[in-house]
């Protein structure tokens, strides 16, 4: 190929494939590369216009049929399974808002069988599912008494494979149960402060590289109950638009003013910081008492990693505080498994409030907050989660201690480093495999959370069911958890997965077409290479297929 042809081809690619994966990686490259010690690339391909239009049409058809079915239910032509007001209370203020429940009864119910599936085994690399059937279109389920064995588990947050019922962690938890029992039956500030809790907090502080830490029994409450203790009226919270519900709830409960910046967009964050300092509080224009930037390490729906070096630079420049939620990144990122701070090689002291959970990489439950000793001492006296919540269960605390020591290498083995390396290799391998096959995936190359785009509403149910038929359990997500045109399947890679398991998952959509087109993985429209104009026909046939399924 001559240089002239190569230049011409490059121009054509940039003109007609602006939204292709490679263009998106380039556009999402770190603008301030001097702050990064290694390449930072993320891909977020925009929804193709044709797919977006047909997705809206699909939801429109579902809405029309939903109103039609509500009409049939109103006149008792179709049996009504939904909760409704009793006849004696017809003049009361409605307890159930009919319009608010429209989405649940007419859209969610069609694909409800993809969620809340009961499992009857350890949620490891493979799980056993209790088989269930429905005879009334997902309103109720019945167990058949059968068990679906050895389903590849791509949905659990078992990043390092510590969700297991054998081994050092399980044995230590059993011994702790014999010594302490299961429950504490008191709060930490009363008579529920055990020596194992203090041991855990000292270990967490050492693991994070901070002065002190505090453990909580529930990860969600770690955010929602501690943010109100840190900020209040007259304070400003700058929150990423894709922050978790626990962070959003905590910010709202605090009574602080909340302003949202675009996801991982440092220009948007800096503009809010400048405006906050220049204009101060509304009406009075007094300076804000406190400005708190709230971000996550790994965003669980996008698979993206926070641009922490740039956030810290802005935080220092504008004298703000930083709250970092490492629920998904702690244990899953960094050469030592110490989260996104370790991943970027930063100083933990640059993060004012380090939050994380034990529910994912450690195979346990609860959460923590780490930072300066003054901060932790303040939270012990002012956090609702510390003052009113029951203490963490002793065997759960022991599970965290055992798994954390393995990660740190304090158990005298190299098992922790092996699992960290295996998770990194599995993540790289699985993402590369999907990308080479033409799938549209979101997120950072090093993120073990791998969203695979489905877009259309009919594919949410179809994908989840077809994967389960092939003994693969995955999580499918749609509106309102995601934007209406960005439905997706979310894979969570684990160190416990083997290459054979990952190959099985990635190749399942490339099987030979069956006699039933609905059972052909390719017809479900997940494999979407935008590098060829010939794919337009595939888009059209696939899209109209989904419209047919919506009806």
Coordinates of N, CA, C and O in Angstrom, one line a residue, residues 76-156:
X76 N -61.5 -5.7 33.4 CA -61.4 -7.1 33.8 C -61.4 -8.1 32.7 O -61.8 -9.2 32.8
X77 N -61.0 -7.6 31.5 CA -60.8 -8.5 30.4 C -59.5 -9.3 30.5 O -59.4 -10.5 30.2
X78 N -58.5 -8.7 31.1 CA -57.2 -9.3 31.5 C -57.1 -9.4 33.0 O -57.4 -8.4 33.6
X79 N -56.7 -10.5 33.5 CA -56.5 -10.6 35.0 C -55.4 -9.6 35.5 O -54.4 -9.5 34.9
X80 N -55.8 -8.9 36.6 CA -54.9 -7.9 37.1 C -54.1 -8.5 38.3 O -54.7 -8.9 39.3
X81 N -52.8 -8.5 38.2 CA -51.9 -9.1 39.3 C -51.3 -8.0 40.2 O -50.7 -8.3 41.2
X82 N -51.5 -6.8 39.8 CA -50.8 -5.7 40.5 C -51.5 -5.3 41.8 O -52.7 -5.5 42.0
X83 N -50.7 -4.7 42.7 CA -51.3 -4.2 43.9 C -52.2 -2.9 43.6 O -51.8 -2.1 42.8
X84 N -53.4 -2.9 44.2 CA -54.3 -1.8 44.0 C -55.0 -1.5 45.3 O -55.1 -2.3 46.2
X85 N -55.7 -0.3 45.3 CA -56.4 0.1 46.5 C -57.7 -0.7 46.7 O -58.3 -1.2 45.7
X86 N -58.0 -1.0 48.0 CA -59.2 -1.7 48.3 C -60.4 -0.8 48.0 O -60.3 0.4 48.1
X87 N -61.5 -1.4 47.8 CA -62.7 -0.7 47.4 C -63.1 0.3 48.6 O -63.6 1.4 48.4
X88 N -62.9 -0.2 49.8 CA -63.2 0.6 51.0 C -62.4 1.9 51.1 O -62.7 2.8 51.8
X89 N -61.2 1.9 50.4 CA -60.3 3.0 50.5 C -60.2 3.8 49.2 O -59.2 4.5 49.0
X90 N -61.2 3.7 48.4 CA -61.1 4.4 47.1 C -61.1 5.9 47.3 O -60.7 6.6 46.4
X91 N -61.6 6.5 48.4 CA -61.6 7.9 48.6 C -60.4 8.4 49.4 O -60.2 9.6 49.7
X92 N -59.5 7.4 49.7 CA -58.2 7.8 50.5 C -57.2 8.4 49.5 O -57.3 8.3 48.3
X93 N -56.2 9.0 50.1 CA -55.0 9.4 49.3 C -54.4 8.1 48.7 O -54.1 7.2 49.5
X94 N -54.1 8.0 47.4 CA -53.6 6.7 46.9 C -52.3 6.3 47.5 O -51.4 7.1 47.7
X95 N -52.2 5.0 47.9 CA -51.0 4.4 48.4 C -50.1 4.0 47.3 O -48.9 4.1 47.4
X96 N -50.7 3.6 46.2 CA -49.9 3.1 45.0 C -50.1 4.1 43.9 O -51.3 4.4 43.5
X97 N -49.1 4.7 43.4 CA -49.2 5.7 42.3 C -49.2 4.9 41.0 O -48.3 4.3 40.6
X98 N -50.4 5.0 40.3 CA -50.6 4.1 39.2 C -49.6 4.4 38.1 O -49.0 3.5 37.5
X99 N -49.3 5.7 37.8 CA -48.4 6.0 36.7 C -47.0 5.6 37.0 O -46.3 5.2 36.1
X100 N -46.6 5.8 38.3 CA -45.2 5.4 38.6 C -44.9 3.9 38.5 O -43.8 3.5 38.3
X101 N -46.0 3.1 38.6 CA -45.8 1.7 38.5 C -46.0 1.2 37.1 O -46.0 0.0 36.9
X102 N -46.3 2.1 36.2 CA -46.5 1.7 34.8 C -45.4 0.9 34.2 O -45.5 -0.1 33.6
X103 N -44.1 1.4 34.4 CA -42.9 0.8 33.9 C -42.8 -0.6 34.5 O -42.4 -1.5 33.8
X104 N -43.0 -0.7 35.8 CA -42.8 -2.0 36.4 C -43.8 -3.1 35.9 O -43.3 -4.2 35.6
X105 N -45.0 -2.7 35.8 CA -46.0 -3.8 35.4 C -46.0 -4.1 33.9 O -46.4 -5.2 33.5
X106 N -45.6 -3.1 33.1 CA -45.8 -3.4 31.7 C -44.4 -3.6 30.9 O -44.5 -4.1 29.8
X107 N -43.3 -3.1 31.5 CA -42.0 -3.3 30.8 C -41.1 -4.3 31.6 O -40.6 -5.3 31.1
X108 N -41.0 -4.0 32.9 CA -40.1 -4.8 33.7 C -40.6 -6.2 33.9 O -39.8 -7.2 33.8
X109 N -41.9 -6.4 34.0 CA -42.5 -7.7 34.2 C -42.2 -8.6 33.0 O -42.1 -9.9 33.1
X110 N -42.1 -8.1 31.8 CA -41.8 -8.9 30.6 C -40.4 -9.6 30.7 O -40.3 -10.7 30.1
X111 N -39.5 -9.0 31.4 CA -38.1 -9.6 31.5 C -37.7 -9.9 32.9 O -36.5 -10.0 33.2
X112 N -38.7 -9.9 33.9 CA -38.3 -10.1 35.3 C -37.6 -11.4 35.6 O -36.9 -11.5 36.6
X113 N -37.8 -12.4 34.7 CA -37.2 -13.7 35.0 C -35.6 -13.6 34.9 O -35.0 -14.6 35.3
X114 N -35.1 -12.5 34.4 CA -33.6 -12.4 34.4 C -33.0 -11.9 35.7 O -31.8 -11.9 35.8
X115 N -33.8 -11.6 36.7 CA -33.2 -11.1 37.9 C -33.8 -12.0 39.1 O -34.7 -12.7 39.0
X116 N -33.1 -11.8 40.2 CA -33.5 -12.5 41.5 C -33.5 -14.0 41.3 O -34.3 -14.7 42.0
X117 N -32.7 -14.5 40.5 CA -32.6 -16.0 40.3 C -31.9 -16.6 41.6 O -30.8 -16.2 42.0
X118 N -32.6 -17.5 42.2 CA -32.0 -18.1 43.5 C -30.9 -19.1 43.2 O -31.0 -19.9 42.3
X119 N -29.8 -18.9 43.9 CA -28.7 -19.9 43.7 C -28.6 -20.7 45.0 O -29.1 -20.3 46.0
X120 N -28.0 -21.9 44.8 CA -27.9 -22.8 45.9 C -26.5 -23.4 46.1 O -26.3 -24.6 46.3
X121 N -25.5 -22.5 45.9 CA -24.1 -22.9 46.0 C -23.3 -21.7 46.3 O -23.8 -20.6 46.4
X122 N -22.0 -21.9 46.5 CA -21.0 -20.8 46.7 C -21.0 -20.0 45.4 O -20.9 -20.6 44.3
X123 N -21.0 -18.7 45.4 CA -21.0 -17.8 44.2 C -19.5 -17.7 43.7 O -19.0 -16.6 43.7
X124 N -19.0 -18.8 43.3 CA -17.6 -18.8 42.8 C -17.6 -18.7 41.3 O -18.4 -18.1 40.7
X125 N -16.6 -19.3 40.7 CA -16.5 -19.2 39.2 C -17.7 -19.9 38.6 O -18.1 -19.5 37.5
X126 N -18.2 -20.9 39.2 CA -19.5 -21.5 38.7 C -20.5 -21.6 39.9 O -20.1 -21.7 41.1
X127 N -21.7 -21.6 39.6 CA -22.8 -21.6 40.6 C -23.9 -22.6 40.1 O -23.9 -23.0 39.0
X128 N -24.7 -23.0 41.1 CA -25.8 -23.9 40.8 C -27.1 -23.0 41.1 O -27.2 -22.3 42.1
X129 N -28.0 -23.0 40.1 CA -29.2 -22.3 40.1 C -30.4 -23.1 40.4 O -30.5 -24.3 39.9
X130 N -31.3 -22.6 41.2 CA -32.6 -23.3 41.5 C -33.5 -23.0 40.3 O -33.8 -21.9 40.0
X131 N -33.9 -24.1 39.6 CA -34.8 -23.9 38.4 C -36.2 -23.4 38.8 O -36.8 -23.9 39.8
X132 N -36.7 -22.5 38.1 CA -38.0 -22.0 38.4 C -38.8 -21.7 37.0 O -38.1 -21.5 36.0
X133 N -40.1 -21.7 37.1 CA -40.9 -21.5 35.9 C -42.0 -20.5 36.3 O -42.3 -20.3 37.5
X134 N -42.6 -19.9 35.3 CA -43.7 -19.0 35.5 C -44.9 -19.4 34.6 O -44.6 -19.8 33.4
X135 N -46.1 -19.3 35.1 CA -47.3 -19.6 34.3 C -48.1 -18.4 34.0 O -49.2 -18.5 33.4
X136 N -47.7 -17.2 34.5 CA -48.4 -16.0 34.3 C -47.6 -14.9 33.9 O -47.7 -13.7 34.4
X137 N -46.6 -15.1 33.0 CA -45.8 -14.1 32.4 C -45.0 -13.3 33.5 O -45.0 -12.1 33.5
X138 N -44.3 -14.0 34.3 CA -43.3 -13.5 35.3 C -43.9 -12.8 36.5 O -43.2 -12.2 37.3
X139 N -45.2 -12.8 36.7 CA -45.8 -12.2 37.9 C -45.5 -13.1 39.1 O -45.2 -12.5 40.2
X140 N -45.5 -14.4 39.0 CA -45.1 -15.3 40.1 C -44.3 -16.4 39.5 O -44.3 -16.7 38.3
X141 N -43.5 -17.0 40.4 CA -42.6 -18.1 39.9 C -42.8 -19.3 40.8 O -43.1 -19.2 42.0
X142 N -42.6 -20.5 40.3 CA -42.6 -21.8 41.0 C -41.3 -22.5 40.8 O -40.8 -22.6 39.7
X143 N -40.8 -23.1 41.9 CA -39.6 -23.9 41.8 C -40.0 -25.3 41.4 O -40.9 -25.9 41.9
X144 N -39.2 -25.8 40.4 CA -39.5 -27.1 39.9 C -38.9 -28.2 40.7 O -39.2 -29.4 40.5
X145 N -38.0 -27.9 41.6 CA -37.3 -28.9 42.4 C -36.0 -29.3 41.7 O -35.2 -30.1 42.3
X146 N -35.7 -28.8 40.5 CA -34.5 -29.2 39.8 C -33.4 -28.1 40.0 O -33.7 -27.0 40.4
X147 N -32.2 -28.5 39.8 CA -31.1 -27.6 40.0 C -30.3 -27.5 38.7 O -29.9 -28.6 38.1
X148 N -30.0 -26.3 38.2 CA -29.1 -26.1 37.0 C -27.7 -26.1 37.5 O -27.3 -25.1 38.2
X149 N -26.9 -27.1 37.2 CA -25.6 -27.2 37.7 C -24.5 -26.5 36.8 O -24.7 -26.3 35.6
X150 N -23.5 -26.1 37.5 CA -22.2 -25.6 36.9 C -22.5 -24.4 35.9 O -22.0 -24.5 34.7
X151 N -23.2 -23.4 36.3 CA -23.4 -22.2 35.5 C -22.2 -21.3 35.6 O -21.9 -21.0 36.8
X152 N -21.6 -20.9 34.6 CA -20.4 -20.0 34.6 C -20.9 -18.7 35.2 O -21.8 -18.0 34.6
X153 N -20.3 -18.3 36.3 CA -20.8 -17.1 37.0 C -20.0 -15.8 36.5 O -18.9 -15.6 36.9
X154 N -20.7 -15.0 35.7 CA -20.1 -13.8 35.2 C -20.8 -12.6 35.8 O -20.6 -11.5 35.3
X155 N -21.5 -12.8 36.9 CA -22.3 -11.7 37.4 C -21.8 -11.2 38.8 O -22.1 -10.1 39.2
X156 N -21.2 -12.1 39.6 CA -20.8 -11.8 41.0 C -19.5 -10.9 41.0 O -18.7 -11.0 40.1

